[in-house]
Coordinates of C-alpha atoms in Angstrom, one line a residue:
M1 CA -0.2 -44.7 -12.5
K2 CA -2.7 -42.4 -10.8
K3 CA -3.7 -43.2 -7.2
A4 CA -7.4 -43.6 -6.2
T5 CA -6.8 -41.8 -2.9
Y6 CA -4.2 -39.4 -1.6
Q7 CA -2.8 -38.8 1.9
I8 CA -3.5 -35.2 3.1
W9 CA -2.1 -33.8 6.3
I10 CA -4.4 -31.3 8.0
E11 CA -3.7 -29.8 11.4
G12 CA -1.1 -32.5 12.1
E13 CA -3.4 -35.4 11.2
A14 CA -3.1 -37.6 8.1
R15 CA -6.4 -38.2 6.2
E16 CA -7.2 -40.1 3.0
Y17 CA -9.3 -38.4 0.3
P18 CA -10.4 -39.6 -3.1
A19 CA -8.4 -38.3 -6.0
G20 CA -10.2 -35.3 -7.5
T21 CA -11.8 -34.1 -4.2
A22 CA -12.2 -30.4 -4.3
F23 CA -10.6 -28.3 -1.6
M24 CA -14.1 -26.9 -1.0
E25 CA -15.1 -30.2 0.5
L26 CA -12.2 -30.1 3.0
A27 CA -13.1 -26.5 3.8
K28 CA -16.8 -27.4 4.6
E29 CA -15.6 -30.3 6.8
Y30 CA -13.3 -28.1 8.9
Q31 CA -15.2 -24.8 8.8
P32 CA -16.9 -25.4 12.2
G33 CA -13.5 -25.2 13.9
Y34 CA -12.8 -21.7 12.5
E35 CA -14.3 -18.4 13.6
D36 CA -13.7 -16.8 10.3
D37 CA -14.7 -18.0 6.8
I38 CA -12.3 -20.3 5.0
V39 CA -11.9 -18.8 1.5
L40 CA -8.6 -20.3 0.2
V41 CA -6.2 -23.1 1.1
M42 CA -2.4 -23.5 1.2
F43 CA -1.4 -26.8 -0.4
N44 CA 2.2 -27.8 -0.2
N45 CA 3.0 -24.1 0.4
K46 CA 1.1 -23.0 -2.6
L47 CA -2.0 -20.8 -2.5
K48 CA -5.1 -22.5 -4.1
E49 CA -8.7 -21.6 -4.7
L50 CA -11.3 -23.8 -3.3
H51 CA -12.5 -25.2 -6.6
K52 CA -9.1 -26.8 -7.2
R53 CA -8.9 -30.5 -6.7
I54 CA -6.5 -32.9 -4.9
K55 CA -4.0 -34.5 -7.4
S56 CA -1.3 -35.6 -5.1
D57 CA -0.3 -36.2 -1.4
G58 CA 0.3 -33.1 0.5
V59 CA -0.2 -30.7 3.4
V60 CA -3.2 -28.5 3.6
S61 CA -3.7 -25.4 5.8
F62 CA -6.8 -23.2 5.6
V63 CA -6.7 -19.5 4.7
T64 CA -9.5 -17.4 6.3
T65 CA -10.7 -13.9 5.8
R66 CA -8.5 -12.9 8.9
D67 CA -5.3 -13.9 7.0
K68 CA -3.7 -11.4 4.6
A69 CA -4.3 -13.5 1.5
G70 CA -7.8 -14.3 2.5
R71 CA -8.6 -10.6 3.3
K72 CA -7.3 -9.6 -0.1
S73 CA -9.3 -12.3 -1.8
Y74 CA -12.5 -11.2 0.0
R75 CA -12.0 -7.5 -1.0
R76 CA -11.2 -8.4 -4.6
S77 CA -14.4 -10.6 -4.8
V78 CA -16.6 -7.9 -3.3
T79 CA -15.2 -5.4 -5.8
F80 CA -16.1 -7.8 -8.6
L81 CA -19.6 -8.3 -7.1
M82 CA -20.0 -4.5 -7.1
Q83 CA -18.9 -4.2 -10.7
R84 CA -21.4 -6.9 -11.7
A85 CA -24.2 -5.0 -9.9
V86 CA -23.2 -1.7 -11.6
N87 CA -23.4 -3.5 -15.0
H88 CA -26.8 -4.9 -14.2
L89 CA -28.3 -1.5 -13.2
A90 CA -26.9 0.1 -16.3
K91 CA -28.7 -2.5 -18.5
E92 CA -31.8 -2.1 -16.4
D93 CA -31.7 1.7 -16.8
G94 CA -30.7 1.6 -20.5
K95 CA -27.6 3.7 -19.7
Q96 CA -23.9 3.5 -20.6
V97 CA -22.5 3.4 -17.0
T98 CA -19.2 1.9 -15.9
V99 CA -17.3 2.1 -12.7
R100 CA -13.6 2.8 -11.9
V101 CA -11.9 1.7 -8.7
E102 CA -9.5 4.5 -8.0
H103 CA -7.7 4.1 -4.6
S104 CA -7.9 2.9 -1.0
I105 CA -9.5 5.1 1.6
S106 CA -10.5 4.2 5.2
Q107 CA -11.2 0.5 5.1
G108 CA -12.5 0.5 1.5
Y109 CA -12.1 1.6 -2.1
Y110 CA -13.1 5.0 -3.5
C111 CA -15.1 4.4 -6.8
K112 CA -16.3 6.7 -9.5
L113 CA -19.1 6.1 -12.0
Q114 CA -18.5 7.1 -15.6
G115 CA -21.8 8.1 -17.2
Q116 CA -23.7 8.9 -14.0
I117 CA -23.3 10.8 -10.7
P118 CA -24.5 8.5 -7.9
D119 CA -27.1 9.6 -5.4
E120 CA -28.7 8.0 -2.4
D121 CA -31.3 6.2 -4.5
Y122 CA -28.6 4.8 -6.8
I123 CA -26.5 3.6 -3.9
S124 CA -29.5 1.9 -2.3
R125 CA -30.4 0.1 -5.5
L126 CA -26.7 -0.9 -6.0
K127 CA -26.6 -2.4 -2.5
Q128 CA -29.8 -4.3 -3.0
E129 CA -28.6 -5.8 -6.2
M130 CA -25.3 -6.9 -4.6
L131 CA -27.3 -8.5 -1.7
R132 CA -29.5 -10.3 -4.2
L133 CA -26.4 -11.8 -5.9
V134 CA -25.1 -12.8 -2.5
E135 CA -28.4 -14.5 -1.6
E136 CA -28.4 -16.4 -5.0
K137 CA -25.0 -17.9 -4.2
R138 CA -23.7 -17.2 -7.7
P139 CA -20.5 -19.2 -8.6
I140 CA -17.5 -17.1 -9.4
Q141 CA -16.0 -19.1 -12.3
K142 CA -12.5 -19.0 -13.6
N143 CA -11.4 -19.6 -17.2
S144 CA -8.0 -19.4 -18.8
L145 CA -7.6 -17.6 -22.1
S146 CA -4.6 -17.0 -24.3
T147 CA -3.2 -13.4 -24.0
D148 CA -4.4 -12.6 -27.5
E149 CA -7.9 -13.8 -26.8
A150 CA -7.9 -11.8 -23.6
V151 CA -6.9 -8.6 -25.4
R152 CA -9.7 -9.2 -27.9
L153 CA -12.2 -9.8 -25.1
F154 CA -11.2 -6.6 -23.3
R155 CA -11.5 -4.6 -26.5
E156 CA -15.0 -5.9 -27.1
L157 CA -16.0 -5.2 -23.5
G158 CA -14.6 -1.6 -23.7
M159 CA -12.1 -2.3 -20.9
H160 CA -9.3 -0.4 -22.7
D161 CA -7.0 -0.2 -19.7
K162 CA -6.8 -4.0 -19.6
E163 CA -6.4 -4.1 -23.3
R164 CA -3.3 -1.8 -22.9
L165 CA -2.0 -3.8 -19.9
F166 CA -2.0 -7.2 -21.7
A167 CA -0.5 -5.9 -24.9
Y168 CA 2.8 -6.1 -22.9
R169 CA 2.0 -9.4 -21.2
R170 CA 4.8 -12.0 -21.6
S171 CA 2.8 -14.8 -20.0
S172 CA 0.8 -16.8 -22.6
K173 CA -2.3 -17.2 -20.4
V174 CA -4.7 -14.9 -18.6
N175 CA -7.2 -15.9 -16.0
I176 CA -10.7 -14.5 -16.5
Y177 CA -13.3 -14.5 -13.8
S178 CA -17.1 -14.4 -14.4
I179 CA -20.3 -14.0 -12.5
G180 CA -22.9 -15.2 -15.0
N181 CA -22.1 -13.4 -18.3
Y182 CA -20.1 -10.6 -16.6
K183 CA -16.4 -11.1 -17.2
D184 CA -13.2 -9.4 -15.9
Y185 CA -9.6 -10.0 -15.0
F186 CA -8.3 -9.6 -11.4
Y187 CA -4.8 -9.5 -10.0
G188 CA -5.2 -12.4 -7.5
Y189 CA -7.5 -15.2 -6.4
M190 CA -11.3 -15.0 -5.8
V191 CA -13.7 -16.7 -3.3
Q192 CA -15.7 -19.7 -4.5
N193 CA -19.1 -18.0 -4.8
T194 CA -21.1 -14.8 -3.9
S195 CA -22.5 -16.3 -0.7
Y196 CA -19.3 -15.5 1.1
L197 CA -19.7 -11.7 0.4
K198 CA -22.2 -10.7 3.0
Y199 CA -20.2 -8.0 4.7
F200 CA -19.8 -4.7 2.9
E201 CA -21.3 -1.2 2.8
L202 CA -21.6 1.6 0.3
E203 CA -21.2 5.3 1.3
L204 CA -21.6 8.4 -1.0
Y205 CA -18.4 10.4 -0.9
E206 CA -16.9 13.3 -3.0
G207 CA -18.8 12.7 -6.2
G208 CA -18.4 9.0 -6.1
F209 CA -18.8 6.3 -3.4
V210 CA -16.7 4.2 -1.1
L211 CA -17.0 0.4 -1.1
L212 CA -16.3 -0.6 2.6
F213 CA -15.0 -3.9 3.9
P214 CA -14.6 -5.5 7.3
D215 CA -11.4 -4.7 9.2
K216 CA -10.2 -6.9 12.2
N217 CA -13.7 -8.1 12.9
T218 CA -14.2 -10.1 9.6
K219 CA -18.0 -10.3 10.0
E220 CA -18.8 -6.7 10.5
T221 CA -18.2 -3.9 8.0
A222 CA -15.8 -1.2 9.2
K223 CA -17.2 2.3 9.8
F224 CA -16.3 4.9 7.2
V225 CA -13.7 7.3 8.6
P226 CA -13.2 10.0 6.0
S227 CA -9.6 11.2 5.5
H228 CA -10.3 14.4 3.6
K229 CA -6.7 15.7 3.4
L230 CA -5.4 12.3 2.2
F231 CA -8.3 12.0 -0.3
H232 CA -7.5 15.4 -1.9
V233 CA -3.8 14.5 -2.2
L234 CA -4.7 11.3 -3.9
K235 CA -7.2 13.1 -6.1
E236 CA -4.5 15.7 -7.1
S237 CA -2.0 12.9 -8.0
T238 CA -4.7 11.0 -10.0
E239 CA -5.5 14.2 -12.0
W240 CA -1.8 14.8 -12.8
G241 CA -1.5 11.2 -14.0
E242 CA -4.5 11.7 -16.2
K243 CA -3.0 15.0 -17.6
L244 CA 0.1 13.0 -18.5
D245 CA -2.1 10.2 -20.0
I246 CA -0.5 7.9 -17.5
A247 CA -3.2 6.7 -15.1
T248 CA -2.5 3.0 -15.4
I249 CA 0.4 0.6 -15.9
G250 CA -0.5 -0.1 -19.5
A251 CA -0.3 3.7 -20.2
L252 CA 3.1 3.9 -18.5
N253 CA 4.3 1.0 -20.7
D254 CA 3.0 2.8 -23.8
A255 CA 5.2 5.8 -22.8
I256 CA 8.2 3.5 -22.3
A257 CA 7.7 1.6 -25.6
Q258 CA 7.2 4.9 -27.5
G259 CA 10.4 6.4 -26.2
R260 CA 8.6 9.1 -24.2
I261 CA 9.8 7.9 -20.7
R262 CA 12.6 10.5 -20.4
D263 CA 10.1 13.3 -20.7
V264 CA 7.8 11.5 -18.2
V265 CA 10.8 11.3 -15.7
L266 CA 11.7 14.9 -16.1
V267 CA 8.1 16.2 -15.8
A268 CA 7.5 14.0 -12.7
E269 CA 10.6 15.3 -11.0
A270 CA 9.8 18.9 -12.0
L271 CA 6.3 18.6 -10.5
M272 CA 7.8 17.3 -7.2
E273 CA 10.4 20.1 -7.1
R274 CA 7.7 22.7 -7.7
K275 CA 5.7 21.3 -4.9
I276 CA 8.6 21.3 -2.5
G277 CA 9.5 24.9 -3.6
S278 CA 5.9 26.0 -2.9
L279 CA 6.0 24.4 0.5
A280 CA 9.3 26.2 1.3
E281 CA 7.6 29.5 0.3
E282 CA 4.7 28.7 2.6
I283 CA 7.1 28.2 5.5
A284 CA 9.0 31.4 4.7
S285 CA 5.7 33.3 4.8
K286 CA 5.1 32.2 8.4
P287 CA 8.0 33.5 10.5
D288 CA 6.4 32.1 13.7
K289 CA 7.0 28.6 12.5
K290 CA 10.3 27.4 14.0
F291 CA 9.7 23.7 14.0
V292 CA 8.9 21.8 10.8
M293 CA 7.7 18.3 12.0
I294 CA 8.0 15.6 9.3
A295 CA 6.5 12.2 9.8
G296 CA 5.3 9.3 7.5
P297 CA 5.4 5.6 7.2
S298 CA 8.4 3.4 6.2
S299 CA 10.1 4.1 2.9
S300 CA 8.3 7.4 2.2
G301 CA 11.5 9.2 1.4
K302 CA 11.5 11.4 4.5
T303 CA 15.2 11.9 4.6
T304 CA 15.6 13.0 1.0
F305 CA 12.5 15.1 1.3
S306 CA 13.8 17.0 4.4
H307 CA 17.1 17.7 2.5
R308 CA 15.4 19.0 -0.6
L309 CA 13.0 21.1 1.5
S310 CA 16.0 22.5 3.4
I311 CA 17.7 23.5 0.2
Q312 CA 14.6 25.3 -1.0
M313 CA 14.4 27.1 2.3
I314 CA 18.0 28.2 2.0
A315 CA 17.2 29.6 -1.4
L316 CA 14.6 31.8 0.3
G317 CA 17.0 33.1 3.0
L318 CA 16.1 30.7 5.8
K319 CA 18.6 28.7 7.8
P320 CA 17.2 25.2 8.2
H321 CA 18.8 22.7 10.6
P322 CA 17.8 19.0 10.1
I323 CA 17.3 17.0 13.3
A324 CA 16.5 13.3 13.4
L325 CA 14.2 12.4 16.3
D326 CA 16.0 9.1 16.5
D327 CA 18.8 11.0 18.3
Y328 CA 16.5 11.3 21.2
Y329 CA 16.2 7.6 21.8
V330 CA 16.6 6.5 25.4
D331 CA 19.6 4.3 26.1
R332 CA 19.0 0.8 24.8
V333 CA 18.8 -0.7 28.3
D334 CA 15.9 1.6 29.0
T335 CA 14.0 0.9 25.8
P336 CA 10.6 -0.6 26.2
K337 CA 10.1 -4.2 25.0
H338 CA 7.5 -6.2 23.1
P339 CA 5.8 -9.1 24.8
D340 CA 8.3 -11.4 23.1
G341 CA 11.3 -9.6 24.7
S342 CA 12.4 -7.7 21.6
Y343 CA 13.0 -4.0 21.7
N344 CA 10.1 -1.7 20.8
F345 CA 11.9 1.2 19.0
E346 CA 8.7 2.5 17.5
C347 CA 6.7 3.4 20.6
L348 CA 6.8 7.0 21.9
E349 CA 8.3 5.8 25.1
A350 CA 11.4 4.8 23.2
L351 CA 12.2 8.5 23.0
D352 CA 13.3 10.8 25.8
V353 CA 10.3 13.0 25.5
E354 CA 11.2 15.2 28.5
L355 CA 14.7 15.9 27.2
F356 CA 13.4 16.7 23.7
N357 CA 10.9 19.2 25.1
Q358 CA 13.5 20.7 27.4
D359 CA 16.0 21.2 24.5
M360 CA 13.3 22.5 22.0
S361 CA 11.8 25.0 24.5
A362 CA 15.3 26.3 25.3
L363 CA 16.0 26.8 21.6
L364 CA 12.7 28.6 21.2
K365 CA 13.7 31.0 23.9
G366 CA 17.0 31.8 22.0
E367 CA 19.2 29.8 24.3
R368 CA 22.3 27.9 23.1
V369 CA 21.7 24.1 23.4
E370 CA 24.0 21.1 22.8
L371 CA 21.9 18.5 20.9
P372 CA 22.5 14.7 21.4
S373 CA 23.5 12.1 18.9
Y374 CA 22.4 8.5 19.2
N375 CA 25.0 5.8 18.7
F376 CA 23.1 2.8 17.3
R377 CA 26.1 0.6 17.7
T378 CA 26.5 1.1 21.4
G379 CA 22.9 1.9 22.1
K380 CA 23.7 5.1 24.0
R381 CA 23.1 8.8 23.6
E382 CA 26.3 10.8 23.0
Y383 CA 27.2 14.5 22.9
K384 CA 29.7 15.6 20.3
G385 CA 29.6 19.4 20.5
N386 CA 26.6 19.9 18.2
F387 CA 25.4 23.3 19.5
K388 CA 22.4 25.1 18.1
Q389 CA 21.0 28.6 18.8
L390 CA 18.0 29.9 16.8
G391 CA 18.3 33.3 15.2
E392 CA 15.6 35.2 13.3
N393 CA 15.9 33.0 10.1
D394 CA 16.8 29.7 11.8
I395 CA 14.3 26.9 11.6
L396 CA 14.5 23.3 12.8
V397 CA 13.5 20.5 10.5
L398 CA 12.5 17.5 12.7
E399 CA 12.1 14.1 11.0
G400 CA 10.8 11.0 12.8
I401 CA 7.7 8.7 13.1
H402 CA 6.2 10.6 16.0
G403 CA 6.5 14.1 14.5
L404 CA 2.8 14.6 14.2
N405 CA 2.0 13.4 17.7
D406 CA 1.5 16.4 20.1
K407 CA 2.5 14.2 23.0
L408 CA 6.0 14.3 21.7
S409 CA 6.2 18.2 21.5
Y410 CA 3.6 18.9 24.3
S411 CA 5.6 22.0 25.6
L412 CA 5.9 23.8 22.3
P413 CA 3.3 26.3 21.3
K414 CA 1.1 25.1 18.5
S415 CA 1.8 28.3 16.5
S416 CA 5.5 27.4 16.4
K417 CA 5.0 24.0 14.6
L418 CA 4.2 23.1 11.0
K419 CA 3.4 19.5 10.6
I420 CA 4.0 17.6 7.3
Y421 CA 2.8 14.1 6.6
I422 CA 4.7 12.4 3.8
S423 CA 3.9 9.1 2.1
A424 CA 4.4 7.4 -1.2
L425 CA 0.7 7.4 -2.4
T426 CA 1.0 5.6 -5.7
Q427 CA -1.1 7.3 -8.3
L428 CA -0.9 4.5 -10.8
N429 CA -3.6 1.8 -11.0
I430 CA -3.1 -1.6 -12.6
D431 CA -6.3 -1.0 -14.6
E432 CA -9.8 0.4 -14.2
H433 CA -10.8 -2.2 -11.6
N434 CA -7.5 -3.2 -9.9
N435 CA -6.0 -0.5 -7.8
L436 CA -2.3 -0.5 -6.8
P437 CA -1.9 -0.6 -3.0
T438 CA 0.4 2.1 -1.8
T439 CA 1.9 -0.4 0.7
D440 CA 3.2 -2.5 -2.2
G441 CA 5.1 0.4 -3.6
R442 CA 6.6 1.2 -0.2
M443 CA 7.6 -2.5 0.4
I444 CA 9.4 -2.7 -2.9
R445 CA 11.2 0.5 -2.1
R446 CA 12.3 -0.9 1.2
I447 CA 13.4 -4.3 -0.2
V448 CA 15.7 -2.5 -2.6
R449 CA 17.1 -0.1 0.1
D450 CA 17.5 -2.7 2.8
A451 CA 19.6 -4.9 0.5
R452 CA 21.8 -1.9 -0.5
T453 CA 22.3 -0.2 2.9
R454 CA 21.4 -2.6 5.7
N455 CA 22.7 -6.0 4.3
L456 CA 19.2 -7.4 4.6
N457 CA 17.9 -9.8 2.0
A458 CA 14.3 -9.6 0.6
K459 CA 13.2 -12.6 2.8
E460 CA 14.2 -10.6 5.9
T461 CA 12.5 -7.4 4.8
I462 CA 9.2 -9.3 3.9
A463 CA 9.4 -11.2 7.2
M464 CA 9.4 -7.9 9.2
W465 CA 7.0 -6.0 7.1
D466 CA 3.8 -7.0 9.1
S467 CA 5.5 -5.7 12.2
V468 CA 6.5 -2.4 10.4
R469 CA 2.9 -2.0 9.2
K470 CA 1.5 -2.6 12.7
G471 CA 3.7 0.1 14.1
E472 CA 2.6 2.5 11.3
E473 CA -1.1 1.8 12.1
Q474 CA -0.5 2.4 15.8
Y475 CA 1.9 5.4 15.8
I476 CA 1.6 7.2 12.4
F477 CA -1.7 6.8 10.6
P478 CA -3.9 7.9 13.5
F479 CA -2.2 11.4 13.3
Q480 CA -2.1 11.9 9.5
E481 CA -5.2 14.1 9.4
E482 CA -3.6 16.4 12.0
A483 CA -0.9 17.4 9.5
D484 CA -1.0 20.9 8.2
I485 CA 0.3 19.6 4.8
M486 CA 0.3 16.3 3.1
F487 CA 3.1 15.5 0.6
N488 CA 3.0 12.6 -1.9
S489 CA 6.5 11.3 -2.5
A490 CA 5.5 8.7 -5.1
L491 CA 6.9 9.1 -8.6
I492 CA 4.7 7.9 -11.5
Y493 CA 7.6 6.1 -13.2
E494 CA 9.4 4.7 -10.1
L495 CA 8.2 1.0 -10.2
A496 CA 9.5 0.6 -13.7
V497 CA 12.9 1.6 -12.4
L498 CA 12.7 -0.3 -9.1
K499 CA 11.7 -3.5 -11.1
Q500 CA 15.3 -4.2 -12.2
Y501 CA 16.6 -3.9 -8.6
A502 CA 13.8 -5.8 -6.8
E503 CA 13.3 -8.8 -9.1
P504 CA 16.8 -10.4 -8.5
L505 CA 16.3 -10.0 -4.8
L506 CA 12.8 -11.6 -4.8
F507 CA 14.0 -14.5 -7.0
Q508 CA 16.5 -15.4 -4.2
I509 CA 13.6 -16.5 -1.9
E510 CA 13.3 -20.2 -2.0
K511 CA 9.9 -22.0 -2.5
D512 CA 9.9 -23.6 0.9
C513 CA 10.1 -20.3 2.8
P514 CA 7.0 -18.7 4.4
E515 CA 7.9 -15.5 2.5
Y516 CA 7.9 -17.1 -0.9
M517 CA 4.1 -16.6 -1.5
E518 CA 4.5 -12.8 -1.0
A519 CA 7.7 -12.8 -3.2
K520 CA 5.8 -14.6 -5.9
R521 CA 2.9 -12.1 -5.7
L522 CA 5.3 -9.1 -6.0
L523 CA 7.2 -10.7 -8.9
K524 CA 3.9 -11.2 -10.7
F525 CA 3.1 -7.6 -10.1
L526 CA 6.4 -6.3 -11.3
D527 CA 6.0 -8.4 -14.4
Y528 CA 3.3 -5.9 -15.6
F529 CA 6.0 -3.2 -16.0
L530 CA 8.4 -2.6 -18.8
P531 CA 11.8 -1.7 -17.3
V532 CA 13.3 1.8 -17.2
P533 CA 17.0 2.4 -16.7
S534 CA 18.0 4.6 -13.8
E535 CA 20.4 6.9 -15.8
D536 CA 17.9 9.6 -16.2
V537 CA 16.9 9.7 -12.5
A538 CA 18.2 12.9 -11.0
K539 CA 20.8 12.7 -8.2
N540 CA 18.5 14.5 -5.8
S541 CA 15.4 12.4 -6.6
I542 CA 13.6 10.7 -3.7
L543 CA 14.0 7.5 -5.7
R544 CA 17.8 7.7 -5.2
E545 CA 17.3 7.1 -1.5
F546 CA 16.4 3.6 -2.4
I547 CA 18.4 2.7 -5.5
G548 CA 21.5 4.6 -4.6
G549 CA 23.5 7.3 -6.3
S550 CA 21.9 10.2 -4.3
C551 CA 23.8 13.5 -3.8
F552 CA 22.5 13.4 -0.2
H553 CA 23.9 11.2 2.6
V554 CA 21.0 8.7 2.7

């Protein structure tokens, strides 16, 4: 028998609400106590949209635009708003114009119009149309279709990337969102209506435009900070994906289903080897470069990359010597700590900067130097007879998170350093309107590697990921544009291989864990991919650093 009212716990207090009350009503009641807009709720540890209704007793917590899930929902909804506005202007102008959301840049998404090159007038009109829709408080409605119905809908709408994507969908239902008559599918939840979407900006950039969102201040759009080098690496990767006819997950699944994936794997690895070889040739052409400084965020494949680069340099007559900057950690008792008392191994002060500069300067002068080795078990630096002396063809390959920061190598002449930024900049998109965050690819890499090499389960890796990201944003990303070279370590096929390793690990996370929601999101994401066995992955592939079987000690 259904109850007339249900007991709902909010902020430690029990309240009674009539059955069928929308979570929107609770959000309105409690919004004055929150600085940021409430856009979703957690109900009994499950994420819910505000239009959903109370059907049982339970615990409610509010999700705002400051929270990770709320921030993603806001960005997703503004993107949908922008698409709806592009569609309206196309009809108004009598043109066939559509928009593709290509990749993240700064605090926004880089978008390209198909059928028109945007100019200042167009961007102004687009912004005004978006603001008009915000002012009108248009509802963002959600309907569930069968997968077959969704495929037919996307075919009719000309959204062929989505048509391809859902041809491989195992789930029987697809959620379709709409603003008025404009319909689309999105990977994740939306806000209730357009009135939430006040904070955005549009900036012309590189033949397209950037749709900008708020950052930490959720009620102010972040300033556009162009990352020209990063953009052009992403553009190059996107172009290669298009040449292979694999720009989206659906296209990758086509290649797998049609038996073409072995060729895709071979071509992707050949492209990467060619890039590494070209980089080695560039280093060889600059004999004054004695220090190759490699840095990048977690799970970028820095170790395998440094080994493969070294091999290519050896083939050109150079004598590379890999050095891990971790060997210059101060003794653990001297390591700086976070406010909670845990060790901060990611800050620059965790390294003995003075000793590093002393050793490197001596090597540059041609002196013989004994280099340290850090014992992570004892937390102390040791010396084991590792002597180095640089000859004419010797070069040091230094790998660590602070490699691009000149404060680390302040005493070394700029002319002696070549800085390389490496990251896994995923070139695939889910479809034309849902980009694939590069952080998701790196997190899946790390979950697989941590389970294999560090005896950490997926729950532990997910729990520490926000801290890892915070360190990257503080110590790595601010220096990426100072790199002489940017290298993309993402492989177009890799998530189809990682799927079979990551899924069992994610399924181990229990529903009552705080990490369950993120695990569920990643499982839904991996469900888009058809699996690819790892047999054809080369032993020297960067992917082997994560799944195992590498010919290198990684």
